[in-house]
């Protein structure tokens, strides 16, 4: 793609101002931001205030009818990701969809199939691959500082009622594990190479009765190489765990939500402890790769197939919670 890449956002809702953030990152990467669609006329007005030169639409089919738009960014509630992504791909657009990719493996397969048929890019906005702590941990692992990773614990939670909207409504969000769980699972799958043999899930919904999202979710992954990863995302975490506790054959890593990670590693028979500073988060780097990929200069960093694995693990964890036994995620069948 040699010409200027033009982009549009579907969904300019007020939640975290993500529509505005995506537009800003697009422009920073050299994409010409030309349009917004939102069913709320007030949000279209807000978008026009933020970016006076754009066009706005209330119906995304009108936006997709434009032949001059190369890239669609879907920033909608989780339950709408698949429908709008497939329609955008069928309209001949490249697509970035916010995480989580969708709510089921069946939806993921439909989205990937639509991208293949259209010959267009489909990527998921796993922006947190550019978080400073994740990059510091990954480099420490890749550099062999702690040997072979065999155990991972990670956690996100507090003790309070889930937030309003999709944060508490399972029909919109897919459930508790689809929020921060999607980020953590993407991180885990990049820390540990190879397939996942099984997933065991524990889901609890007994306290926050006004919410249909689960109160507490846990997914335990057993990898083919023997590594075990234990992820907890909870609204019942009155005694919080650190964000990361990772064990390897030569040492380990702990990290919370600060600006350093702590590495403890064997050094001539003694355990040496040192902190590694984390770089600043750089979510705009995601869009730099998108532009480079569309121009044929770099491979795509976040593929739809990678994101499908995350959805398959969440799906297996929920099934395991119902059956009471370990389940094999769909991507490994």
PDB file of C-alpha atoms in Angstrom, residues 15-312:
ATOM      1  CA  UNK A  15     -15.637   4.747  28.036  1.00  0.00           C
ATOM      2  CA  UNK A  16     -11.949   5.646  28.598  1.00  0.00           C
ATOM      3  CA  UNK A  17     -12.192   7.898  25.490  1.00  0.00           C
ATOM      4  CA  UNK A  18     -10.831   4.950  23.524  1.00  0.00           C
ATOM      5  CA  UNK A  19     -12.277   6.118  20.211  1.00  0.00           C
ATOM      6  CA  UNK A  20     -10.387   9.389  20.580  1.00  0.00           C
ATOM      7  CA  UNK A  21      -7.215   7.550  21.631  1.00  0.00           C
ATOM      8  CA  UNK A  22      -7.357   5.286  18.584  1.00  0.00           C
ATOM      9  CA  UNK A  23      -7.816   8.273  16.302  1.00  0.00           C
ATOM     10  CA  UNK A  24      -4.855  10.035  17.887  1.00  0.00           C
ATOM     11  CA  UNK A  25      -2.620   6.966  17.596  1.00  0.00           C
ATOM     12  CA  UNK A  26      -3.658   6.526  13.968  1.00  0.00           C
ATOM     13  CA  UNK A  27      -2.734  10.095  13.126  1.00  0.00           C
ATOM     14  CA  UNK A  28       0.551   9.758  14.999  1.00  0.00           C
ATOM     15  CA  UNK A  29       1.454   6.760  12.835  1.00  0.00           C
ATOM     16  CA  UNK A  30       0.670   8.628   9.622  1.00  0.00           C
ATOM     17  CA  UNK A  31      -2.857   7.337   9.002  1.00  0.00           C
ATOM     18  CA  UNK A  32      -5.325   9.923   7.741  1.00  0.00           C
ATOM     19  CA  UNK A  33      -8.266   9.843  10.161  1.00  0.00           C
ATOM     20  CA  UNK A  34     -11.400  10.599   8.154  1.00  0.00           C
ATOM     21  CA  UNK A  35     -14.578   9.364   9.862  1.00  0.00           C
ATOM     22  CA  UNK A  36     -16.420   8.182  12.966  1.00  0.00           C
ATOM     23  CA  UNK A  37     -19.605   6.184  13.359  1.00  0.00           C
ATOM     24  CA  UNK A  38     -21.589   6.022  16.583  1.00  0.00           C
ATOM     25  CA  UNK A  39     -25.282   5.356  17.213  1.00  0.00           C
ATOM     26  CA  UNK A  40     -25.272   8.187  19.768  1.00  0.00           C
ATOM     27  CA  UNK A  41     -25.514  11.513  17.961  1.00  0.00           C
ATOM     28  CA  UNK A  42     -23.936  13.208  20.962  1.00  0.00           C
ATOM     29  CA  UNK A  43     -20.805  11.097  20.591  1.00  0.00           C
ATOM     30  CA  UNK A  44     -20.645  11.993  16.893  1.00  0.00           C
ATOM     31  CA  UNK A  45     -20.772  15.636  17.913  1.00  0.00           C
ATOM     32  CA  UNK A  46     -17.968  15.008  20.418  1.00  0.00           C
ATOM     33  CA  UNK A  47     -15.874  13.351  17.692  1.00  0.00           C
ATOM     34  CA  UNK A  48     -16.445  16.278  15.350  1.00  0.00           C
ATOM     35  CA  UNK A  49     -15.353  18.654  18.102  1.00  0.00           C
ATOM     36  CA  UNK A  50     -12.184  16.638  18.676  1.00  0.00           C
ATOM     37  CA  UNK A  51     -11.435  16.230  14.947  1.00  0.00           C
ATOM     38  CA  UNK A  52     -13.241  18.983  12.996  1.00  0.00           C
ATOM     39  CA  UNK A  53     -12.361  17.716   9.517  1.00  0.00           C
ATOM     40  CA  UNK A  54     -13.864  14.231   9.855  1.00  0.00           C
ATOM     41  CA  UNK A  55     -17.247  12.969   8.656  1.00  0.00           C
ATOM     42  CA  UNK A  56     -19.647  11.316  11.102  1.00  0.00           C
ATOM     43  CA  UNK A  57     -22.244   8.581  10.653  1.00  0.00           C
ATOM     44  CA  UNK A  58     -25.001   7.044  12.775  1.00  0.00           C
ATOM     45  CA  UNK A  59     -25.177   3.804  10.736  1.00  0.00           C
ATOM     46  CA  UNK A  60     -21.958   1.875  10.124  1.00  0.00           C
ATOM     47  CA  UNK A  61     -23.246   0.500   6.813  1.00  0.00           C
ATOM     48  CA  UNK A  62     -23.130   4.064   5.449  1.00  0.00           C
ATOM     49  CA  UNK A  63     -19.533   4.391   6.608  1.00  0.00           C
ATOM     50  CA  UNK A  64     -18.538   1.039   5.096  1.00  0.00           C
ATOM     51  CA  UNK A  65     -19.998   2.084   1.736  1.00  0.00           C
ATOM     52  CA  UNK A  66     -17.162   4.597   1.327  1.00  0.00           C
ATOM     53  CA  UNK A  67     -14.528   3.332  -1.091  1.00  0.00           C
ATOM     54  CA  UNK A  68     -11.817   5.689   0.153  1.00  0.00           C
ATOM     55  CA  UNK A  69     -11.437   4.138   3.633  1.00  0.00           C
ATOM     56  CA  UNK A  70      -8.698   1.527   4.026  1.00  0.00           C
ATOM     57  CA  UNK A  71      -8.835   0.750   7.743  1.00  0.00           C
ATOM     58  CA  UNK A  72     -11.710   0.323  10.191  1.00  0.00           C
ATOM     59  CA  UNK A  73     -11.132   0.293  13.945  1.00  0.00           C
ATOM     60  CA  UNK A  74     -13.937  -1.375  15.917  1.00  0.00           C
ATOM     61  CA  UNK A  75     -14.299   0.121  19.420  1.00  0.00           C
ATOM     62  CA  UNK A  76     -17.622  -1.353  20.514  1.00  0.00           C
ATOM     63  CA  UNK A  77     -18.991  -3.532  23.334  1.00  0.00           C
ATOM     64  CA  UNK A  78     -17.524  -7.029  23.160  1.00  0.00           C
ATOM     65  CA  UNK A  79     -20.743  -8.653  21.961  1.00  0.00           C
ATOM     66  CA  UNK A  80     -20.698  -6.523  18.781  1.00  0.00           C
ATOM     67  CA  UNK A  81     -17.076  -7.164  17.782  1.00  0.00           C
ATOM     68  CA  UNK A  82     -17.711 -10.153  15.529  1.00  0.00           C
ATOM     69  CA  UNK A  83     -20.722  -8.755  13.645  1.00  0.00           C
ATOM     70  CA  UNK A  84     -19.168  -5.385  12.822  1.00  0.00           C
ATOM     71  CA  UNK A  85     -15.722  -6.834  12.076  1.00  0.00           C
ATOM     72  CA  UNK A  86     -17.131  -9.345   9.593  1.00  0.00           C
ATOM     73  CA  UNK A  87     -19.226  -6.653   7.892  1.00  0.00           C
ATOM     74  CA  UNK A  88     -16.162  -4.394   7.636  1.00  0.00           C
ATOM     75  CA  UNK A  89     -14.023  -7.149   6.133  1.00  0.00           C
ATOM     76  CA  UNK A  90     -16.750  -8.055   3.664  1.00  0.00           C
ATOM     77  CA  UNK A  91     -16.811  -4.391   2.653  1.00  0.00           C
ATOM     78  CA  UNK A  92     -13.150  -4.721   1.686  1.00  0.00           C
ATOM     79  CA  UNK A  93     -11.621  -2.936   4.678  1.00  0.00           C
ATOM     80  CA  UNK A  94      -8.635  -3.851   6.820  1.00  0.00           C
ATOM     81  CA  UNK A  95      -9.762  -4.150  10.434  1.00  0.00           C
ATOM     82  CA  UNK A  96      -8.435  -3.588  13.917  1.00  0.00           C
ATOM     83  CA  UNK A  97     -10.825  -4.762  16.610  1.00  0.00           C
ATOM     84  CA  UNK A  98     -10.485  -3.890  20.283  1.00  0.00           C
ATOM     85  CA  UNK A  99      -9.677  -6.712  22.653  1.00  0.00           C
ATOM     86  CA  UNK A 100     -11.116  -9.161  23.409  1.00  0.00           C
ATOM     87  CA  UNK A 101     -11.343 -10.290  19.812  1.00  0.00           C
ATOM     88  CA  UNK A 102     -14.864 -11.679  20.308  1.00  0.00           C
ATOM     89  CA  UNK A 103     -16.870 -13.908  22.662  1.00  0.00           C
ATOM     90  CA  UNK A 104     -16.405 -17.405  21.227  1.00  0.00           C
ATOM     91  CA  UNK A 105     -14.151 -19.533  19.073  1.00  0.00           C
ATOM     92  CA  UNK A 106     -16.996 -19.812  16.557  1.00  0.00           C
ATOM     93  CA  UNK A 107     -17.032 -16.024  16.207  1.00  0.00           C
ATOM     94  CA  UNK A 108     -13.240 -15.937  15.926  1.00  0.00           C
ATOM     95  CA  UNK A 109     -13.328 -18.503  13.126  1.00  0.00           C
ATOM     96  CA  UNK A 110     -15.988 -16.501  11.281  1.00  0.00           C
ATOM     97  CA  UNK A 111     -13.890 -13.341  11.571  1.00  0.00           C
ATOM     98  CA  UNK A 112     -10.698 -15.062  10.398  1.00  0.00           C
ATOM     99  CA  UNK A 113     -12.588 -16.675   7.527  1.00  0.00           C
ATOM    100  CA  UNK A 114     -13.955 -13.298   6.436  1.00  0.00           C
ATOM    101  CA  UNK A 115     -10.459 -11.790   6.495  1.00  0.00           C
ATOM    102  CA  UNK A 116      -9.056 -14.663   4.449  1.00  0.00           C
ATOM    103  CA  UNK A 117     -11.842 -14.460   1.878  1.00  0.00           C
ATOM    104  CA  UNK A 118     -11.461 -10.682   1.551  1.00  0.00           C
ATOM    105  CA  UNK A 119      -7.654 -10.836   1.497  1.00  0.00           C
ATOM    106  CA  UNK A 120      -7.559  -8.150   4.196  1.00  0.00           C
ATOM    107  CA  UNK A 121      -5.710  -7.624   7.462  1.00  0.00           C
ATOM    108  CA  UNK A 122      -7.406  -8.509  10.747  1.00  0.00           C
ATOM    109  CA  UNK A 123      -5.616  -7.587  13.957  1.00  0.00           C
ATOM    110  CA  UNK A 124      -6.684  -7.256  17.591  1.00  0.00           C
ATOM    111  CA  UNK A 125      -5.669  -4.245  19.674  1.00  0.00           C
ATOM    112  CA  UNK A 126      -3.505  -6.015  22.224  1.00  0.00           C
ATOM    113  CA  UNK A 127      -1.890  -2.710  23.080  1.00  0.00           C
ATOM    114  CA  UNK A 128      -0.555  -4.019  26.365  1.00  0.00           C
ATOM    115  CA  UNK A 129       2.145  -5.947  24.555  1.00  0.00           C
ATOM    116  CA  UNK A 130       3.759  -2.511  24.691  1.00  0.00           C
ATOM    117  CA  UNK A 131       3.467  -2.151  28.480  1.00  0.00           C
ATOM    118  CA  UNK A 132       6.825  -1.459  30.089  1.00  0.00           C
ATOM    119  CA  UNK A 133       6.604  -4.173  32.739  1.00  0.00           C
ATOM    120  CA  UNK A 134       5.582  -6.849  30.225  1.00  0.00           C
ATOM    121  CA  UNK A 135       8.495  -5.931  27.953  1.00  0.00           C
ATOM    122  CA  UNK A 136      10.946  -5.997  30.888  1.00  0.00           C
ATOM    123  CA  UNK A 137       9.712  -9.425  32.008  1.00  0.00           C
ATOM    124  CA  UNK A 138       9.797 -10.832  28.475  1.00  0.00           C
ATOM    125  CA  UNK A 139      13.342  -9.598  27.916  1.00  0.00           C
ATOM    126  CA  UNK A 140      14.493 -11.107  31.217  1.00  0.00           C
ATOM    127  CA  UNK A 141      12.950 -14.444  30.223  1.00  0.00           C
ATOM    128  CA  UNK A 142      14.270 -14.318  26.655  1.00  0.00           C
ATOM    129  CA  UNK A 143      17.749 -13.434  27.936  1.00  0.00           C
ATOM    130  CA  UNK A 144      17.729 -16.582  30.083  1.00  0.00           C
ATOM    131  CA  UNK A 145      18.060 -14.756  33.405  1.00  0.00           C
ATOM    132  CA  UNK A 146      15.751 -17.199  35.201  1.00  0.00           C
ATOM    133  CA  UNK A 147      16.244 -20.287  33.040  1.00  0.00           C
ATOM    134  CA  UNK A 148      13.247 -22.220  31.752  1.00  0.00           C
ATOM    135  CA  UNK A 149       9.926 -20.908  33.050  1.00  0.00           C
ATOM    136  CA  UNK A 150       7.912 -23.662  34.711  1.00  0.00           C
ATOM    137  CA  UNK A 151       5.404 -21.786  36.887  1.00  0.00           C
ATOM    138  CA  UNK A 152       3.492 -18.510  36.474  1.00  0.00           C
ATOM    139  CA  UNK A 153       1.061 -16.845  38.861  1.00  0.00           C
ATOM    140  CA  UNK A 154      -0.693 -13.638  37.888  1.00  0.00           C
ATOM    141  CA  UNK A 155      -3.608 -11.750  39.310  1.00  0.00           C
ATOM    142  CA  UNK A 156      -5.852  -8.737  38.907  1.00  0.00           C
ATOM    143  CA  UNK A 157      -8.531  -7.844  41.408  1.00  0.00           C
ATOM    144  CA  UNK A 158     -10.034  -6.042  44.343  1.00  0.00           C
ATOM    145  CA  UNK A 159     -12.999  -6.469  46.670  1.00  0.00           C
ATOM    146  CA  UNK A 160     -15.811  -4.356  45.286  1.00  0.00           C
ATOM    147  CA  UNK A 161     -18.889  -4.557  43.110  1.00  0.00           C
ATOM    148  CA  UNK A 162     -18.050  -4.701  39.382  1.00  0.00           C
ATOM    149  CA  UNK A 163     -18.418  -1.417  37.527  1.00  0.00           C
ATOM    150  CA  UNK A 164     -21.452  -0.412  35.509  1.00  0.00           C
ATOM    151  CA  UNK A 165     -22.244  -1.349  31.922  1.00  0.00           C
ATOM    152  CA  UNK A 166     -20.193  -4.052  30.293  1.00  0.00           C
ATOM    153  CA  UNK A 167     -18.039  -4.501  33.397  1.00  0.00           C
ATOM    154  CA  UNK A 168     -21.015  -6.064  35.164  1.00  0.00           C
ATOM    155  CA  UNK A 169     -23.163  -7.369  32.271  1.00  0.00           C
ATOM    156  CA  UNK A 170     -22.138 -10.773  30.914  1.00  0.00           C
ATOM    157  CA  UNK A 171     -24.365 -10.433  27.836  1.00  0.00           C
ATOM    158  CA  UNK A 172     -22.277  -7.437  26.744  1.00  0.00           C
ATOM    159  CA  UNK A 173     -18.816  -8.404  28.002  1.00  0.00           C
ATOM    160  CA  UNK A 174     -18.808 -12.191  27.788  1.00  0.00           C
ATOM    161  CA  UNK A 175     -17.901 -12.386  31.460  1.00  0.00           C
ATOM    162  CA  UNK A 176     -15.278 -11.352  33.969  1.00  0.00           C
ATOM    163  CA  UNK A 177     -12.369 -13.156  32.301  1.00  0.00           C
ATOM    164  CA  UNK A 178     -12.846 -11.324  28.984  1.00  0.00           C
ATOM    165  CA  UNK A 179     -11.614  -8.020  30.398  1.00  0.00           C
ATOM    166  CA  UNK A 180      -8.198  -8.046  32.094  1.00  0.00           C
ATOM    167  CA  UNK A 181      -8.041 -11.791  31.562  1.00  0.00           C
ATOM    168  CA  UNK A 182      -7.623 -11.249  27.827  1.00  0.00           C
ATOM    169  CA  UNK A 183      -4.538  -9.102  28.476  1.00  0.00           C
ATOM    170  CA  UNK A 184      -2.986 -11.549  30.925  1.00  0.00           C
ATOM    171  CA  UNK A 185      -3.579 -14.563  28.707  1.00  0.00           C
ATOM    172  CA  UNK A 186      -2.013 -12.777  25.749  1.00  0.00           C
ATOM    173  CA  UNK A 187       1.027 -12.020  27.934  1.00  0.00           C
ATOM    174  CA  UNK A 188       1.260 -15.601  29.203  1.00  0.00           C
ATOM    175  CA  UNK A 189       1.086 -17.058  25.705  1.00  0.00           C
ATOM    176  CA  UNK A 190       3.976 -14.823  24.695  1.00  0.00           C
ATOM    177  CA  UNK A 191       6.059 -15.842  27.726  1.00  0.00           C
ATOM    178  CA  UNK A 192       5.655 -19.593  27.196  1.00  0.00           C
ATOM    179  CA  UNK A 193       6.205 -21.130  23.765  1.00  0.00           C
ATOM    180  CA  UNK A 194       4.251 -24.130  22.585  1.00  0.00           C
ATOM    181  CA  UNK A 195       0.731 -25.474  22.925  1.00  0.00           C
ATOM    182  CA  UNK A 196      -1.573 -25.575  25.931  1.00  0.00           C
ATOM    183  CA  UNK A 197      -2.569 -29.135  26.817  1.00  0.00           C
ATOM    184  CA  UNK A 198      -5.439 -28.314  29.158  1.00  0.00           C
ATOM    185  CA  UNK A 199      -7.287 -25.562  31.005  1.00  0.00           C
ATOM    186  CA  UNK A 200      -9.010 -25.869  34.374  1.00  0.00           C
ATOM    187  CA  UNK A 201     -11.448 -23.134  35.317  1.00  0.00           C
ATOM    188  CA  UNK A 202     -13.078 -22.008  38.541  1.00  0.00           C
ATOM    189  CA  UNK A 203     -15.842 -19.407  38.201  1.00  0.00           C
ATOM    190  CA  UNK A 204     -17.816 -18.014  41.150  1.00  0.00           C
ATOM    191  CA  UNK A 205     -20.965 -15.844  41.123  1.00  0.00           C
ATOM    192  CA  UNK A 206     -22.354 -15.694  44.656  1.00  0.00           C
ATOM    193  CA  UNK A 207     -21.822 -12.203  46.073  1.00  0.00           C
ATOM    194  CA  UNK A 208     -22.538  -9.364  43.642  1.00  0.00           C
ATOM    195  CA  UNK A 209     -26.064 -10.486  42.748  1.00  0.00           C
ATOM    196  CA  UNK A 210     -26.867  -7.342  40.737  1.00  0.00           C
ATOM    197  CA  UNK A 211     -24.058  -8.192  38.293  1.00  0.00           C
ATOM    198  CA  UNK A 212     -24.207 -11.000  35.745  1.00  0.00           C
ATOM    199  CA  UNK A 213     -20.431 -11.011  35.264  1.00  0.00           C
ATOM    200  CA  UNK A 214     -18.784 -13.556  37.514  1.00  0.00           C
ATOM    201  CA  UNK A 215     -17.462 -12.419  40.907  1.00  0.00           C
ATOM    202  CA  UNK A 216     -14.262 -14.459  40.661  1.00  0.00           C
ATOM    203  CA  UNK A 217     -12.611 -16.290  37.779  1.00  0.00           C
ATOM    204  CA  UNK A 218      -9.543 -18.498  37.703  1.00  0.00           C
ATOM    205  CA  UNK A 219      -7.915 -20.272  34.770  1.00  0.00           C
ATOM    206  CA  UNK A 220      -5.079 -22.762  35.242  1.00  0.00           C
ATOM    207  CA  UNK A 221      -3.186 -23.582  32.059  1.00  0.00           C
ATOM    208  CA  UNK A 222      -1.011 -26.650  31.654  1.00  0.00           C
ATOM    209  CA  UNK A 223       1.413 -26.289  28.746  1.00  0.00           C
ATOM    210  CA  UNK A 224       2.820 -29.160  26.715  1.00  0.00           C
ATOM    211  CA  UNK A 225       6.308 -28.356  28.040  1.00  0.00           C
ATOM    212  CA  UNK A 226       5.124 -28.819  31.634  1.00  0.00           C
ATOM    213  CA  UNK A 227       4.770 -25.164  32.589  1.00  0.00           C
ATOM    214  CA  UNK A 228       1.686 -24.288  34.660  1.00  0.00           C
ATOM    215  CA  UNK A 229       0.143 -20.792  34.633  1.00  0.00           C
ATOM    216  CA  UNK A 230      -2.444 -19.719  37.215  1.00  0.00           C
ATOM    217  CA  UNK A 231      -4.477 -16.595  36.364  1.00  0.00           C
ATOM    218  CA  UNK A 232      -7.020 -15.037  38.730  1.00  0.00           C
ATOM    219  CA  UNK A 233      -9.293 -12.096  37.905  1.00  0.00           C
ATOM    220  CA  UNK A 234     -11.546 -11.275  40.822  1.00  0.00           C
ATOM    221  CA  UNK A 235     -13.988  -8.856  42.398  1.00  0.00           C
ATOM    222  CA  UNK A 236     -13.625 -10.810  45.664  1.00  0.00           C
ATOM    223  CA  UNK A 237      -9.907 -10.309  46.190  1.00  0.00           C
ATOM    224  CA  UNK A 238      -9.836  -8.910  49.719  1.00  0.00           C
ATOM    225  CA  UNK A 239      -6.259 -10.212  50.074  1.00  0.00           C
ATOM    226  CA  UNK A 240      -4.575  -9.263  46.789  1.00  0.00           C
ATOM    227  CA  UNK A 241      -1.778 -11.170  45.138  1.00  0.00           C
ATOM    228  CA  UNK A 242       1.085  -9.538  43.232  1.00  0.00           C
ATOM    229  CA  UNK A 243       0.557  -8.976  39.542  1.00  0.00           C
ATOM    230  CA  UNK A 244       3.293 -11.476  38.631  1.00  0.00           C
ATOM    231  CA  UNK A 245       5.201 -14.305  40.319  1.00  0.00           C
ATOM    232  CA  UNK A 246       7.208 -16.304  37.791  1.00  0.00           C
ATOM    233  CA  UNK A 247       9.512 -19.206  38.581  1.00  0.00           C
ATOM    234  CA  UNK A 248      12.255 -20.570  36.351  1.00  0.00           C
ATOM    235  CA  UNK A 249      14.907 -23.236  36.695  1.00  0.00           C
ATOM    236  CA  UNK A 250      17.572 -20.611  37.530  1.00  0.00           C
ATOM    237  CA  UNK A 251      15.555 -17.974  39.377  1.00  0.00           C
ATOM    238  CA  UNK A 252      12.332 -16.023  39.420  1.00  0.00           C
ATOM    239  CA  UNK A 253      10.587 -12.714  38.785  1.00  0.00           C
ATOM    240  CA  UNK A 254       8.118 -10.763  40.868  1.00  0.00           C
ATOM    241  CA  UNK A 255       6.360  -7.607  39.767  1.00  0.00           C
ATOM    242  CA  UNK A 256       3.382  -5.618  40.871  1.00  0.00           C
ATOM    243  CA  UNK A 257       2.033  -2.430  39.341  1.00  0.00           C
ATOM    244  CA  UNK A 258       5.143  -0.292  39.780  1.00  0.00           C
ATOM    245  CA  UNK A 259       7.983   0.892  37.596  1.00  0.00           C
ATOM    246  CA  UNK A 260      10.397  -1.998  38.221  1.00  0.00           C
ATOM    247  CA  UNK A 261      10.444  -5.776  38.158  1.00  0.00           C
ATOM    248  CA  UNK A 262      12.485  -7.789  40.647  1.00  0.00           C
ATOM    249  CA  UNK A 263      14.659 -10.651  39.412  1.00  0.00           C
ATOM    250  CA  UNK A 264      16.175 -13.249  41.729  1.00  0.00           C
ATOM    251  CA  UNK A 265      18.668 -15.486  39.975  1.00  0.00           C
ATOM    252  CA  UNK A 266      21.299 -18.059  40.803  1.00  0.00           C
ATOM    253  CA  UNK A 267      24.824 -16.645  40.672  1.00  0.00           C
ATOM    254  CA  UNK A 268      27.593 -19.089  41.488  1.00  0.00           C
ATOM    255  CA  UNK A 269      25.454 -20.898  44.003  1.00  0.00           C
ATOM    256  CA  UNK A 270      23.996 -17.768  45.577  1.00  0.00           C
ATOM    257  CA  UNK A 271      20.681 -16.016  44.918  1.00  0.00           C
ATOM    258  CA  UNK A 272      21.287 -12.528  43.596  1.00  0.00           C
ATOM    259  CA  UNK A 273      18.409 -10.041  43.682  1.00  0.00           C
ATOM    260  CA  UNK A 274      18.173  -6.964  41.483  1.00  0.00           C
ATOM    261  CA  UNK A 275      15.560  -4.619  40.073  1.00  0.00           C
ATOM    262  CA  UNK A 276      15.130  -3.866  36.391  1.00  0.00           C
ATOM    263  CA  UNK A 277      13.443  -0.570  35.479  1.00  0.00           C
ATOM    264  CA  UNK A 278      10.459  -0.672  33.161  1.00  0.00           C
ATOM    265  CA  UNK A 279      10.285   1.548  30.130  1.00  0.00           C
ATOM    266  CA  UNK A 280       7.236   3.762  29.681  1.00  0.00           C
ATOM    267  CA  UNK A 281       4.183   2.162  28.102  1.00  0.00           C
ATOM    268  CA  UNK A 282       4.087   2.858  24.369  1.00  0.00           C
ATOM    269  CA  UNK A 283       0.689   1.864  23.002  1.00  0.00           C
ATOM    270  CA  UNK A 284       1.195   4.015  19.899  1.00  0.00           C
ATOM    271  CA  UNK A 285       3.817   1.472  18.790  1.00  0.00           C
ATOM    272  CA  UNK A 286       0.981  -0.898  17.925  1.00  0.00           C
ATOM    273  CA  UNK A 287      -0.133   1.451  15.140  1.00  0.00           C
ATOM    274  CA  UNK A 288       3.401   1.940  13.900  1.00  0.00           C
ATOM    275  CA  UNK A 289       3.507  -1.799  13.196  1.00  0.00           C
ATOM    276  CA  UNK A 290       0.094  -1.688  11.506  1.00  0.00           C
ATOM    277  CA  UNK A 291       1.306   0.964   9.066  1.00  0.00           C
ATOM    278  CA  UNK A 292       4.573  -0.901   8.424  1.00  0.00           C
ATOM    279  CA  UNK A 293       2.633  -4.116   7.782  1.00  0.00           C
ATOM    280  CA  UNK A 294       0.158  -2.502   5.392  1.00  0.00           C
ATOM    281  CA  UNK A 295       3.087  -1.010   3.485  1.00  0.00           C
ATOM    282  CA  UNK A 296       4.758  -4.431   3.282  1.00  0.00           C
ATOM    283  CA  UNK A 297       7.724  -3.460   5.461  1.00  0.00           C
ATOM    284  CA  UNK A 298       7.159  -5.610   8.579  1.00  0.00           C
ATOM    285  CA  UNK A 299       5.266  -8.736   9.640  1.00  0.00           C
ATOM    286  CA  UNK A 300       2.073  -8.204  11.619  1.00  0.00           C
ATOM    287  CA  UNK A 301       2.833  -8.332  15.349  1.00  0.00           C
ATOM    288  CA  UNK A 302      -0.671  -9.196  16.582  1.00  0.00           C
ATOM    289  CA  UNK A 303      -2.443 -11.687  14.353  1.00  0.00           C
ATOM    290  CA  UNK A 304      -6.038 -12.831  14.555  1.00  0.00           C
ATOM    291  CA  UNK A 305      -4.862 -16.416  14.985  1.00  0.00           C
ATOM    292  CA  UNK A 306      -2.905 -15.450  18.112  1.00  0.00           C
ATOM    293  CA  UNK A 307      -5.949 -13.711  19.548  1.00  0.00           C
ATOM    294  CA  UNK A 308      -8.127 -16.724  18.758  1.00  0.00           C
ATOM    295  CA  UNK A 309      -5.979 -18.735  21.181  1.00  0.00           C
ATOM    296  CA  UNK A 310      -6.882 -16.343  23.991  1.00  0.00           C
ATOM    297  CA  UNK A 311     -10.606 -16.724  23.254  1.00  0.00           C
ATOM    298  CA  UNK A 312     -10.245 -20.503  23.126  1.00  0.00           C
TER     299      UNK A 312
END
